Short mmCIF file of C-alpha atoms in Angstrom, two decimals:
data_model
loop_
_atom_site.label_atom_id
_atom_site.label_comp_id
_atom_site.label_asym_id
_atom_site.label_seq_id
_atom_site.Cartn_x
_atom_site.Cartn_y
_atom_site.Cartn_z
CA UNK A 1 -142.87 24.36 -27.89
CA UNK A 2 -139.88 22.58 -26.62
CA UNK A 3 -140.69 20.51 -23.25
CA UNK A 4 -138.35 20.61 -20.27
CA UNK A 5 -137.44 17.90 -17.40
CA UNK A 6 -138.46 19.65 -14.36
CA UNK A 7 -134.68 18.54 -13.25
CA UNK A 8 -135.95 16.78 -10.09
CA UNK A 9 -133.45 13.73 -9.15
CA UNK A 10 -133.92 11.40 -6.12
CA UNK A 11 -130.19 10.32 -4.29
CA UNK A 12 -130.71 7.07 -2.53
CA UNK A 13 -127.42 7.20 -0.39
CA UNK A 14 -126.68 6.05 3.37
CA UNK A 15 -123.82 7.90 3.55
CA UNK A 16 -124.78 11.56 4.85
CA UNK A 17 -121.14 13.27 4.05
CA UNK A 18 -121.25 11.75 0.53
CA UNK A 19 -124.76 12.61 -0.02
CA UNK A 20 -124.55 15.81 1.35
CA UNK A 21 -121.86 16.78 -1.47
CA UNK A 22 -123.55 15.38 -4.10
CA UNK A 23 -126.40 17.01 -2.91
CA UNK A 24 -124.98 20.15 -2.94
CA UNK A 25 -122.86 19.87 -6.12
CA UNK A 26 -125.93 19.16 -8.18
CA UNK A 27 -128.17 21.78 -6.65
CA UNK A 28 -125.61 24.11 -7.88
CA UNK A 29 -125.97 22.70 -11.32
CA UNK A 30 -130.02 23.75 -10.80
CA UNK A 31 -131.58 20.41 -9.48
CA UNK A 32 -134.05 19.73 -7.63
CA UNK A 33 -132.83 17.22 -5.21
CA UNK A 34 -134.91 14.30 -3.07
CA UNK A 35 -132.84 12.60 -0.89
CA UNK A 36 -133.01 9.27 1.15
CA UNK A 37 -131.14 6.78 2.92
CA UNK A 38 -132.92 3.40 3.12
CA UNK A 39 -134.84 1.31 0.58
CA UNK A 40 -138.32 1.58 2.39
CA UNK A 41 -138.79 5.30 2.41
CA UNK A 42 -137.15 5.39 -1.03
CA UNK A 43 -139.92 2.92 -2.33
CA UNK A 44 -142.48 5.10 -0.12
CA UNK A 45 -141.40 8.61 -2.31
CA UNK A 46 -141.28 6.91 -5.78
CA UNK A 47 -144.62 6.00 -5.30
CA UNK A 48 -146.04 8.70 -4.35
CA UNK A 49 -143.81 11.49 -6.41
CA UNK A 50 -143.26 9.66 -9.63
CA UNK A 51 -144.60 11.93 -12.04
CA UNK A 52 -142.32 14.70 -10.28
CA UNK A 53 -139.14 12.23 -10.42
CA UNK A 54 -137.10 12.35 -13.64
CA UNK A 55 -134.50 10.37 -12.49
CA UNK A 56 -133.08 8.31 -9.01
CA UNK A 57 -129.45 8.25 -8.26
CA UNK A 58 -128.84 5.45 -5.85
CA UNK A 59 -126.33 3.34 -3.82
CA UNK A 60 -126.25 0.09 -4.65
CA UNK A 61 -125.91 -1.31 -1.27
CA UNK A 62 -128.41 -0.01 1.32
CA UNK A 63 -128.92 -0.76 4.97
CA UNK A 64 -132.38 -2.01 4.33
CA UNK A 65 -132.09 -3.42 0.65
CA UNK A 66 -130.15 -2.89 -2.15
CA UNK A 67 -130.88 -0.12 -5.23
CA UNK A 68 -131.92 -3.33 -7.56
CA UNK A 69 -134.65 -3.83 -5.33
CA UNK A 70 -135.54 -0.49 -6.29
CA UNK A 71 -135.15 -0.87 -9.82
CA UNK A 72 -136.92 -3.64 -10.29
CA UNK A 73 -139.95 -1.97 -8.21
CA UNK A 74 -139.50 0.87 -10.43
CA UNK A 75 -140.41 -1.33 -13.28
CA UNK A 76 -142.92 -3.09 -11.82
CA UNK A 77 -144.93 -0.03 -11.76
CA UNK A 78 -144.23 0.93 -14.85
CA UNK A 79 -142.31 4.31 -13.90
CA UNK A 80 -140.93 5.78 -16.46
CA UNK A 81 -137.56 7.10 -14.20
CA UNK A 82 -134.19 5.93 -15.47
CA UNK A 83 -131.89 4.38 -12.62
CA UNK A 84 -127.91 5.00 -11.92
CA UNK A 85 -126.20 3.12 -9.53
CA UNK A 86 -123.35 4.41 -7.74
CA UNK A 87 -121.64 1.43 -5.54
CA UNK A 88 -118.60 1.52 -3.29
CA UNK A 89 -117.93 -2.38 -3.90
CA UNK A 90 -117.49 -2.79 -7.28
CA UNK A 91 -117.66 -6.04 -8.97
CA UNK A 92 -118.43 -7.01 -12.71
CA UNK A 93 -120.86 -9.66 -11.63
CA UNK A 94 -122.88 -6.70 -9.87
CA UNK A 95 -122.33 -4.72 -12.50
CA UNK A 96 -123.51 -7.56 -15.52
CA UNK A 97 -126.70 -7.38 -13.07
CA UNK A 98 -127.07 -4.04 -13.07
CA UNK A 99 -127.34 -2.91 -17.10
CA UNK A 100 -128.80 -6.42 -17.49
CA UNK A 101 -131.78 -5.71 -14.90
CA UNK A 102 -132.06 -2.30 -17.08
CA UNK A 103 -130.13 0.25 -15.28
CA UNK A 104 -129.06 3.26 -17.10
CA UNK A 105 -125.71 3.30 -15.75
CA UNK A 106 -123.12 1.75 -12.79
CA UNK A 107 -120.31 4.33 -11.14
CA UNK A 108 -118.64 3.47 -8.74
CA UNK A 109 -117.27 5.20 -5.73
CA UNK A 110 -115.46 8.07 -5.56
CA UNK A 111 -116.94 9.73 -8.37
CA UNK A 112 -115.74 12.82 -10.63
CA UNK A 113 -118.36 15.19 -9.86
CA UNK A 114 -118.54 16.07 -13.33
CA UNK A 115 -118.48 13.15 -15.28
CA UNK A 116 -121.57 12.35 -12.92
CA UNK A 117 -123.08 15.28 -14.38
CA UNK A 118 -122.18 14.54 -17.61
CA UNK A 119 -123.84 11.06 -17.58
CA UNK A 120 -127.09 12.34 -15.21
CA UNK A 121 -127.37 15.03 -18.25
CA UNK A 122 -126.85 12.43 -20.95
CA UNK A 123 -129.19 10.44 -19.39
CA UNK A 124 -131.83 12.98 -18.98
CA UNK A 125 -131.28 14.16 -22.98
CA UNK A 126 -132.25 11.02 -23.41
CA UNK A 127 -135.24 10.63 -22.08
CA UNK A 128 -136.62 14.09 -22.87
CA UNK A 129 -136.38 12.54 -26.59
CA UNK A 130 -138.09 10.19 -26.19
CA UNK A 131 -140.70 12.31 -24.88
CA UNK A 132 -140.69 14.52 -27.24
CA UNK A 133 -140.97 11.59 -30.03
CA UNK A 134 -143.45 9.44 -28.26
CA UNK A 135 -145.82 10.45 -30.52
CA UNK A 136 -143.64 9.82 -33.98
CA UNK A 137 -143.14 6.28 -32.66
CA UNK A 138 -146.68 5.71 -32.03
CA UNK A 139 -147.34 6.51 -35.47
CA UNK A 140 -144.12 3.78 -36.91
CA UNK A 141 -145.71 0.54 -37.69
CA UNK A 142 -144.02 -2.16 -36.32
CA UNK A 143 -144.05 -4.21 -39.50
CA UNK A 144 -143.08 -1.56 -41.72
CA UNK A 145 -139.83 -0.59 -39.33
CA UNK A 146 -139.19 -4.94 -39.72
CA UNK A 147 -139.85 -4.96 -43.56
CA UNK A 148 -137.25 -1.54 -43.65
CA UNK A 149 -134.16 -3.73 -43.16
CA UNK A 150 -134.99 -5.41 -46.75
CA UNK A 151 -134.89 -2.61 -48.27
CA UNK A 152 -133.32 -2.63 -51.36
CA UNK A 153 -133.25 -3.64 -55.47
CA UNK A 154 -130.23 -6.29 -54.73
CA UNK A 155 -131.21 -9.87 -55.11
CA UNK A 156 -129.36 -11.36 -52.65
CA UNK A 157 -131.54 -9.41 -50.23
CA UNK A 158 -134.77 -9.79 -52.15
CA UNK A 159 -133.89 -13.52 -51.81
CA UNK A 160 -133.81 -13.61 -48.39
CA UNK A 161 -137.20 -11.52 -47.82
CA UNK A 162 -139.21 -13.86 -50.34
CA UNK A 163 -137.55 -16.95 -48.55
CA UNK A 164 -138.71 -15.54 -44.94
CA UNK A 165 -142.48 -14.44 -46.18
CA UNK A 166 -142.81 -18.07 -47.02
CA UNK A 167 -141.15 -19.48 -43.89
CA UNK A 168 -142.89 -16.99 -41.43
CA UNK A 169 -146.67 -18.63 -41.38
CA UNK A 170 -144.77 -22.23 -41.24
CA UNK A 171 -144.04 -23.65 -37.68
CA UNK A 172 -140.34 -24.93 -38.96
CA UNK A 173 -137.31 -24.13 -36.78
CA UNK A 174 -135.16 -21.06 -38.05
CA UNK A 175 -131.26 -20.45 -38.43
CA UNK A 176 -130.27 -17.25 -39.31
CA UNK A 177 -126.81 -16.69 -40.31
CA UNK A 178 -125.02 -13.23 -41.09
CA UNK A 179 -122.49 -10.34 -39.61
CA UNK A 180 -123.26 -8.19 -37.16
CA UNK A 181 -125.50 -5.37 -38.03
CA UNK A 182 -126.91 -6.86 -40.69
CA UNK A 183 -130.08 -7.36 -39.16
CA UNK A 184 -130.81 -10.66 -37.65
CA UNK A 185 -132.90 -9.81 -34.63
CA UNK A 186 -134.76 -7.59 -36.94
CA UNK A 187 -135.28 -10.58 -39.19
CA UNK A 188 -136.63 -12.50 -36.18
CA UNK A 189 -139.26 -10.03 -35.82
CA UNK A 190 -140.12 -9.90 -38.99
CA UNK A 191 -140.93 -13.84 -38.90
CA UNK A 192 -142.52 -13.56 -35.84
CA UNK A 193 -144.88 -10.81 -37.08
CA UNK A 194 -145.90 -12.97 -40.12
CA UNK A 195 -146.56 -16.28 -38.07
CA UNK A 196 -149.45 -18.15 -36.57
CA UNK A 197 -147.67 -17.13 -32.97
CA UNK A 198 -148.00 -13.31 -33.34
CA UNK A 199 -150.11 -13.07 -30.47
CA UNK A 200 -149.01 -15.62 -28.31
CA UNK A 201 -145.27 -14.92 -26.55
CA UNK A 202 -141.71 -13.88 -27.93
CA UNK A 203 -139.14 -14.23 -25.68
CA UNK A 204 -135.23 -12.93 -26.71
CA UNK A 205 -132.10 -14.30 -25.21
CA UNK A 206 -128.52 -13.30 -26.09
CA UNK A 207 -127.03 -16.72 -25.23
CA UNK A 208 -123.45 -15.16 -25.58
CA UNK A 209 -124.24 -12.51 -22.69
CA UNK A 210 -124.75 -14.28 -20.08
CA UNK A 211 -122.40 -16.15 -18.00
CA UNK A 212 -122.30 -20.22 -18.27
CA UNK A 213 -122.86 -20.88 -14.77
CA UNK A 214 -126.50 -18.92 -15.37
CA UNK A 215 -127.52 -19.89 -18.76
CA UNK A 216 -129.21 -23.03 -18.46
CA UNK A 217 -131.64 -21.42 -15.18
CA UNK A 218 -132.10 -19.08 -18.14
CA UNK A 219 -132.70 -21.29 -20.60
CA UNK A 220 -135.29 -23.96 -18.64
CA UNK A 221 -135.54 -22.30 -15.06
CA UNK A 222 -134.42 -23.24 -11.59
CA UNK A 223 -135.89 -24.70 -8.63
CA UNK A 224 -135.27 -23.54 -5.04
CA UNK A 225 -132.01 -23.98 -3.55
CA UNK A 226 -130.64 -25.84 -6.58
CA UNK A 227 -127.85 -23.54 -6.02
CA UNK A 228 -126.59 -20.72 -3.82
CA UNK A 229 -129.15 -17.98 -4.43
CA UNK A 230 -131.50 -19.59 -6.04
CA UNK A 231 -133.97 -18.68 -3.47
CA UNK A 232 -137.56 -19.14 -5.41
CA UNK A 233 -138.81 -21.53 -7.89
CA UNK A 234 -138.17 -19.47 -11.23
CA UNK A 235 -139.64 -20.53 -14.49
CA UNK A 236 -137.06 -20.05 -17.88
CA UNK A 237 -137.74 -18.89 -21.25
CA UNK A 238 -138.53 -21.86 -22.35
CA UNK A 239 -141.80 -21.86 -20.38
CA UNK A 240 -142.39 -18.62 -20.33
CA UNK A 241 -142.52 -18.49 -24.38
CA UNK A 242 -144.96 -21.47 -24.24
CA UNK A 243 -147.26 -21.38 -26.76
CA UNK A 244 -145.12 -18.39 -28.82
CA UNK A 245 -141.90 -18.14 -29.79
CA UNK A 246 -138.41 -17.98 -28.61
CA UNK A 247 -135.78 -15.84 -30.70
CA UNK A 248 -131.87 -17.88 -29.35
CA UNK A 249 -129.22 -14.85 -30.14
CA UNK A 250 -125.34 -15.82 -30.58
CA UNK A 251 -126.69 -19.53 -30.59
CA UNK A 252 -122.96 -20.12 -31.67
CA UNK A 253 -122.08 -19.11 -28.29
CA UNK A 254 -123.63 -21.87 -26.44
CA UNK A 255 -121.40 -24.12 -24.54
CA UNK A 256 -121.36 -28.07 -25.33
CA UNK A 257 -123.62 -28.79 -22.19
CA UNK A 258 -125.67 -26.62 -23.02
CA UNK A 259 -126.53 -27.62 -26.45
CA UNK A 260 -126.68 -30.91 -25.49
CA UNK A 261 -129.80 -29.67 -23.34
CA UNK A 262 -131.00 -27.70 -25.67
CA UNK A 263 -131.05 -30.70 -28.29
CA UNK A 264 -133.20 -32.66 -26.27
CA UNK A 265 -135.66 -30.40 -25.12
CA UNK A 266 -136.22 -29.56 -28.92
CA UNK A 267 -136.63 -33.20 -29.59
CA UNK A 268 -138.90 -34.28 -26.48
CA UNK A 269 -140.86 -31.00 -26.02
CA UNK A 270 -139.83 -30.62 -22.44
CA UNK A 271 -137.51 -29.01 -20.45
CA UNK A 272 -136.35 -29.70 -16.80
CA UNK A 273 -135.37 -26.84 -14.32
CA UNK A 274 -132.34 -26.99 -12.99
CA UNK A 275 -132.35 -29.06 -9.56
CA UNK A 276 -135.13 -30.78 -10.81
CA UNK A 277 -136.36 -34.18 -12.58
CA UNK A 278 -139.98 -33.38 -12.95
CA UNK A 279 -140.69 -32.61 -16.58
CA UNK A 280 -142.48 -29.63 -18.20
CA UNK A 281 -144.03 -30.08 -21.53
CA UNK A 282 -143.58 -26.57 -23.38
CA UNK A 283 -145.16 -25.91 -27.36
CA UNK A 284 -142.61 -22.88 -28.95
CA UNK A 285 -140.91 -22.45 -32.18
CA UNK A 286 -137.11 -21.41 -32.00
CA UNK A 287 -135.62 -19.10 -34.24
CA UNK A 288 -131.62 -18.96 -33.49
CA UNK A 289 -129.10 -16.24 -35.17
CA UNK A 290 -125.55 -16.44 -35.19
CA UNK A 291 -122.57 -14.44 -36.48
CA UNK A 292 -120.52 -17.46 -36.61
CA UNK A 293 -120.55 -19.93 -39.86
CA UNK A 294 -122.15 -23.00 -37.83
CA UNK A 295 -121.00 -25.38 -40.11
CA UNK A 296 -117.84 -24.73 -40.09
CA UNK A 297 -117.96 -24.21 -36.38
CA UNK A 298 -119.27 -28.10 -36.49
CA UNK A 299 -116.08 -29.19 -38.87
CA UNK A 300 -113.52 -27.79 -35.34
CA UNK A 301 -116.38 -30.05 -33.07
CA UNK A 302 -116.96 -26.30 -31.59
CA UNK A 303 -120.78 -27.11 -31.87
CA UNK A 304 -122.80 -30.88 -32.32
CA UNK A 305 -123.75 -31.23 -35.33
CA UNK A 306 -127.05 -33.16 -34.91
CA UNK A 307 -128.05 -29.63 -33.23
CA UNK A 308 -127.31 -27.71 -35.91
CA UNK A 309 -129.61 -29.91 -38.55
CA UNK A 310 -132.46 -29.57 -36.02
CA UNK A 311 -131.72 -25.59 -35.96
CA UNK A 312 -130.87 -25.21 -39.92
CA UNK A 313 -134.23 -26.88 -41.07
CA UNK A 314 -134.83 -23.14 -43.02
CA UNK A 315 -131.60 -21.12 -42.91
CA UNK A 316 -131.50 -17.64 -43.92
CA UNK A 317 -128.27 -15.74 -44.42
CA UNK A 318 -128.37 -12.00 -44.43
CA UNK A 319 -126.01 -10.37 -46.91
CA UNK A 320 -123.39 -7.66 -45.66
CA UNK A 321 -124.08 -4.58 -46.38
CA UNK A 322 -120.88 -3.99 -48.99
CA UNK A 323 -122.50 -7.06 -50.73
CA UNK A 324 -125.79 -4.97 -52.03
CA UNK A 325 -124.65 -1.39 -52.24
CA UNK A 326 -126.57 -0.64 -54.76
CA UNK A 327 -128.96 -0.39 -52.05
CA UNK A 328 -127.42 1.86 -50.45
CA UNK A 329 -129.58 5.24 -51.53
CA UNK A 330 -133.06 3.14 -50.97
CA UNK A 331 -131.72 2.93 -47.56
CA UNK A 332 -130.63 6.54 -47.25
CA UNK A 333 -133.99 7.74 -48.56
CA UNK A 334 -136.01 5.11 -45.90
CA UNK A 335 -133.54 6.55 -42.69
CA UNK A 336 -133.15 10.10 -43.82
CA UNK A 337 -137.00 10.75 -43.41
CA UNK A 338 -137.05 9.50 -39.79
CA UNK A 339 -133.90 11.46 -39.28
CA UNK A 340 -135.91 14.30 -40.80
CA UNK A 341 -138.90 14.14 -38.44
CA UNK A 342 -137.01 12.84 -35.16
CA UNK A 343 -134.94 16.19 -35.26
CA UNK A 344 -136.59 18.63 -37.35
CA UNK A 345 -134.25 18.52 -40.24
CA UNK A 346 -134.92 18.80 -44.03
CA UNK A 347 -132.21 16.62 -45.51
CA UNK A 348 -133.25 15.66 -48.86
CA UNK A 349 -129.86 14.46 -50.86
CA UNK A 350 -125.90 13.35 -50.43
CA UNK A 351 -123.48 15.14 -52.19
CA UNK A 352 -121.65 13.15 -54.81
CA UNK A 353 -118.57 12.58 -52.78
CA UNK A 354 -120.32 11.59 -49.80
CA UNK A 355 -122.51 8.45 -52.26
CA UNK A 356 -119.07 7.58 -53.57
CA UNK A 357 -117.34 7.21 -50.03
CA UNK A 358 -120.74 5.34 -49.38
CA UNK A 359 -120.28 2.92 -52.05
CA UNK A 360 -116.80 2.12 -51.66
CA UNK A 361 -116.43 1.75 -48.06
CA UNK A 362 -117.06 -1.54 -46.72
CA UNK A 363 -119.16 -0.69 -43.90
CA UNK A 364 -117.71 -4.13 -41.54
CA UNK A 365 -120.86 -2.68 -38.73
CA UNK A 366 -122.87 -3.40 -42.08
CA UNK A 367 -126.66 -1.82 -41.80
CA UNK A 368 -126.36 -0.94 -38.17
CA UNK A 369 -123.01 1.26 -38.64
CA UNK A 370 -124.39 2.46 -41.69
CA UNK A 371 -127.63 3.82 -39.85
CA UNK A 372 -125.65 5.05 -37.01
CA UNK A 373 -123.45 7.11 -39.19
CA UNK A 374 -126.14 8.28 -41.29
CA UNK A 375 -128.08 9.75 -38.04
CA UNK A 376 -125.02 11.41 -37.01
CA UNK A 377 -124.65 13.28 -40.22
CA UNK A 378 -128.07 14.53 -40.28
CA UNK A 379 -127.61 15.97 -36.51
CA UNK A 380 -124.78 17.95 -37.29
CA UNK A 381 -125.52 19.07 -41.26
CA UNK A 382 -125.71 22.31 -41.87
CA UNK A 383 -128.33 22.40 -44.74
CA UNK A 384 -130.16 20.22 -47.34
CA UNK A 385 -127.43 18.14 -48.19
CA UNK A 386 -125.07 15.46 -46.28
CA UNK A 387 -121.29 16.60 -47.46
CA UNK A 388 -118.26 15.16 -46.56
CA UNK A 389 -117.25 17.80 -43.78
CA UNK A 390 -120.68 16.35 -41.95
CA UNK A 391 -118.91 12.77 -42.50
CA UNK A 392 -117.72 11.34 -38.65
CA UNK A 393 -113.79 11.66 -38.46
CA UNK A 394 -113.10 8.35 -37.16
CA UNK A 395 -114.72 6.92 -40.31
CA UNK A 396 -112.58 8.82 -42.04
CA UNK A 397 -109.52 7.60 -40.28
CA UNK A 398 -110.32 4.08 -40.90
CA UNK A 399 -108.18 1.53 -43.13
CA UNK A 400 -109.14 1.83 -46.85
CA UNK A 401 -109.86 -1.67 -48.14
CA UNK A 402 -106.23 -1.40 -50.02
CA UNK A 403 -104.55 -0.56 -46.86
CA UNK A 404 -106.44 -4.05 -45.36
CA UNK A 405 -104.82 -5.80 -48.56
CA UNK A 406 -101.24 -4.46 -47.61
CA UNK A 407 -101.76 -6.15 -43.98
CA UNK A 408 -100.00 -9.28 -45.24
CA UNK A 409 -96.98 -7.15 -45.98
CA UNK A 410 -96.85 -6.47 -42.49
CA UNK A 411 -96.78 -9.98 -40.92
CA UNK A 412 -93.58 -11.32 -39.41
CA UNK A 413 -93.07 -15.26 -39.68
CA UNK A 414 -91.95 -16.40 -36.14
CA UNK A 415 -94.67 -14.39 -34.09
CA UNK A 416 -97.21 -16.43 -32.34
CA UNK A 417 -100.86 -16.25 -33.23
CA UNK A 418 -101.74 -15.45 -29.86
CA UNK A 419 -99.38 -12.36 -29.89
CA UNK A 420 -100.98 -11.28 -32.70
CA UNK A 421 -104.25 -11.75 -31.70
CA UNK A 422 -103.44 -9.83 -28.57
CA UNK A 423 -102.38 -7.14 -30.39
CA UNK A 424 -105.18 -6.86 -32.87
CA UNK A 425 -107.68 -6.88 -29.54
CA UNK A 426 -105.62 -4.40 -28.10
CA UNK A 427 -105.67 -2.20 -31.41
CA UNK A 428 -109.33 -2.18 -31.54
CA UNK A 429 -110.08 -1.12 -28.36
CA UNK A 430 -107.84 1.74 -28.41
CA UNK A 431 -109.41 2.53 -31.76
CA UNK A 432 -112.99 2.75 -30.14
CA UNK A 433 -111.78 4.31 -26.56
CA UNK A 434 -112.31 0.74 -24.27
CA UNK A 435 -115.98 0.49 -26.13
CA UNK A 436 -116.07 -2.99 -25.70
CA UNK A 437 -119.65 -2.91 -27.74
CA UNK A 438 -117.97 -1.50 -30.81
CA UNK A 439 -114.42 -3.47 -30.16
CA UNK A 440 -116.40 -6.60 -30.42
CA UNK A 441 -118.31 -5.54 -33.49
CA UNK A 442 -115.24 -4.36 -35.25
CA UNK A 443 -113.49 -7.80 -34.51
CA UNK A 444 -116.63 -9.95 -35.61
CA UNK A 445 -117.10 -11.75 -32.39
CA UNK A 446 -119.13 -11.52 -29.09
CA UNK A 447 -118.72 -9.40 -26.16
CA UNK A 448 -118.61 -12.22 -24.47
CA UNK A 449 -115.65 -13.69 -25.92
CA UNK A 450 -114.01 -10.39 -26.31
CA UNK A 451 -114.62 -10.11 -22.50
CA UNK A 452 -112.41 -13.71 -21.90
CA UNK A 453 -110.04 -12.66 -24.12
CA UNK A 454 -108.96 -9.29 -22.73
CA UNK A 455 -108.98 -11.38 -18.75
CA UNK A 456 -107.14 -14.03 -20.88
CA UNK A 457 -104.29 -11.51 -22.38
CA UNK A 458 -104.76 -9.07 -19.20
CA UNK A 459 -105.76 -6.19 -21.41
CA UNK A 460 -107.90 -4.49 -18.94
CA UNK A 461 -106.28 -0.83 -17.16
#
């Protein structure tokens, strides 16, 4: 039998008149609403009604607090109640804090009454999934959903999973090169699972989301009042991985300072928190991924090279996708079972036309897109086999790899390269709707930098 959210939400919101209509708006859409307007009585329900809470709507500013407060106690007790903010005073450092701390969403103020329903509803289909596959996913080994992304009869990729058995159980530093999608974090795990460290620590950074002025605290900690808000002593990754291991995303993000730092802590085994000269010994191994060619990165003195040669002692590099098609139905037959199981279908083949699109597209979001796609086919197929009516129309609508050739044809000598590279950024993210995730993806670069760029060219609406 199906289970059902007993639809009870909790609105954290000082404002009587404005929680008073969205009160009333989503009691007419068959809630059952808790309300509240101060941080203490908030904290005071959620810990006693949490098992009848499905989800807490809340202001981000509160007379008493603020809703991260909440979040974060939320977590702390291991709740399982997702958390949209709704804030008055927008402002994208808030917001960065926000999805970073693990809130589901960030509105801000006045909201569309409906696209608040949409996203609480979203939000809630959500987490009745996962519900309803918490079992499945206790049943997925972990090592067997890492050893799925080298999948395959291609020997690039074979290459790369007998390199990384043999480097996994070794305590050598890791660099691991490819596109996005292809895997990288995945391979991480993967070593991780197969070394000495498996039970100690493994700590994950994305050093090209986070903002420069906060990446180092991140990186080695902070000491009290070492800058404004730094209002506790606050230990960094680098000692809380001691003894395990620390997985560096978008290393080839990392500003010159910071490498610098990073170089000598690998070399002296100790770090220093920021505002502080006392130092900490720490024991991890790295393991760094980037989507950027490093050494050619160290050829435009965008990165130091003696960093890279302490990173690169093994280097892996993870093929594209559209470099091992032929591995393309051992991947469909690995994904299409969990597809199967996670939503009750019975897909058992592709249709010709659909393995020929397959095999001739180039797939530039590489395993990831290819997965993604893949799961959306399977939700909306209509029997046993994926055809190319179940196929997702934008992929349909996307350049051919002869109309990418033809490109050239279409470049006028005289333009600038930043007007073109404006104009490229701004294609993109019309192509995706603003999705600066998939924007960023498409263009083969961070989020980050996608993030200066459109401030830099004064994309934004």
């Amino acid at each position: 039998m199906k289970k059902k959210l007993k639809k009870t939400l909790l609105l954290i919101e000082d404002n009587e008149t404005y929680r008073e209509g969205i009160k009333e708006f989503l009691q007419s859409k068959g809630f059952k609403i808790l309300e509240s307007a101060k941080k203490s009585e908030s904290v005071n329900l959620i810990e006693n009604l949490n098992a009848e809470i499905d989800l807490i709507l809340s202001d981000l500013k509160l007379p008493d607090g603020n809703g991260l407060e909440i979040l974060k106690f939320v977590q702390s007790k291991n709740f399982d109640i997702p958390v949209i903010f709704i804030t008055g005073q927008p402002d994208v450092e808030s917001a960065v804090e926000a999805l970073k701390s693990g809130a589901w969403d960030y509105l801000v103020k006045p909201v569309e009454l409906e696209h608040l329903y949409h996203k609480i509803q979203s939000c809630l289909d959500t987490k009745l999934l996962k519900i309803e596959n918490l079992e499945l996913k206790k049943k997925l080994s972990e090592i067997n959903e890492n050893e799925s992304f080298f999948i395959g009869v291609s020997a690039n990729i074979q290459k790369v999973y007998e390199k990384a058995k043999q480097i996994a159980p070794t305590e050598i530093t890791v660099l691991i090169e490819g596109e996005s999608g292809t895997g990288k974090e995945v391979l991480a795990n993967f070593i991780y699972k197969h070394s000495q460290r498996k039970n100690k620590p493994f700590v994950k950074i994305n050093c090209g989301a986070i903002v420069k002025s906060l990446l180092e605290a991140e990186l080695f900690g902070v000491v009290k009042g070492a800058y404004t808000g730094a209002d506790k002593d606050r230990p960094g990754i680098f000692e809380s991985a001691n003894g395990g291991t620390i997985f560096l995303d978008e290393i080839g993000e990392l500003d010159m300072e910071s490498q610098v730092r990073l170089l000598r802590v690998m070399e002296d085994k100790t770090v220093y928190r920021v505002g502080s000269t006392t130092p900490i010994q720490v024991d991890v191994r790295i393991i760094a991924a980037t989507n950027k060619n490093l050494l050619e990165e160290v050829e435009k003195k965008q990165f130091r090279e003696d960093l890279y040669y302490r990173l690169a002692v093994a280097k892996l590099i993870l093929p594209p996708l559209r470099e091992r098609k032929e591995d393309i139905p051992l991947l469909f037959n690995h994904f299409v079972v969990e597809f199967n199981e996670k939503y009750g279908k019975s897909i058992t083949k592709l249709s010709q036309d659909v393995l020929k699109f397959f095999q001739n597209y180039d797939w530039p979001g590489n395993i990831r897109q290819f997965r993604n796609v893949l799961e959306s086919m399977v939700v909306l197929a209509k029997d046993d086999t994926l055809t190319i009516e179940d196929l997702p129309e934008e992929l349909l609508e996307l350049p051919s790899p002869a109309s990418k050739k033809r490109l050239l044809d279409t470049i006028i000598p005289g333009i600038s390269l930043e007007e073109y590279e404006k104009a490229i950024i701004q294609k993109n993210l019309e192509f995706v709707n603003g999705n600066r995730e998939k924007a960023a993806e498409l263009l083969g670069i961070s989020q980050r930098t996608l993030y200066r760029k459109i401030i830099e060219y004064s994309l934004y609406k």
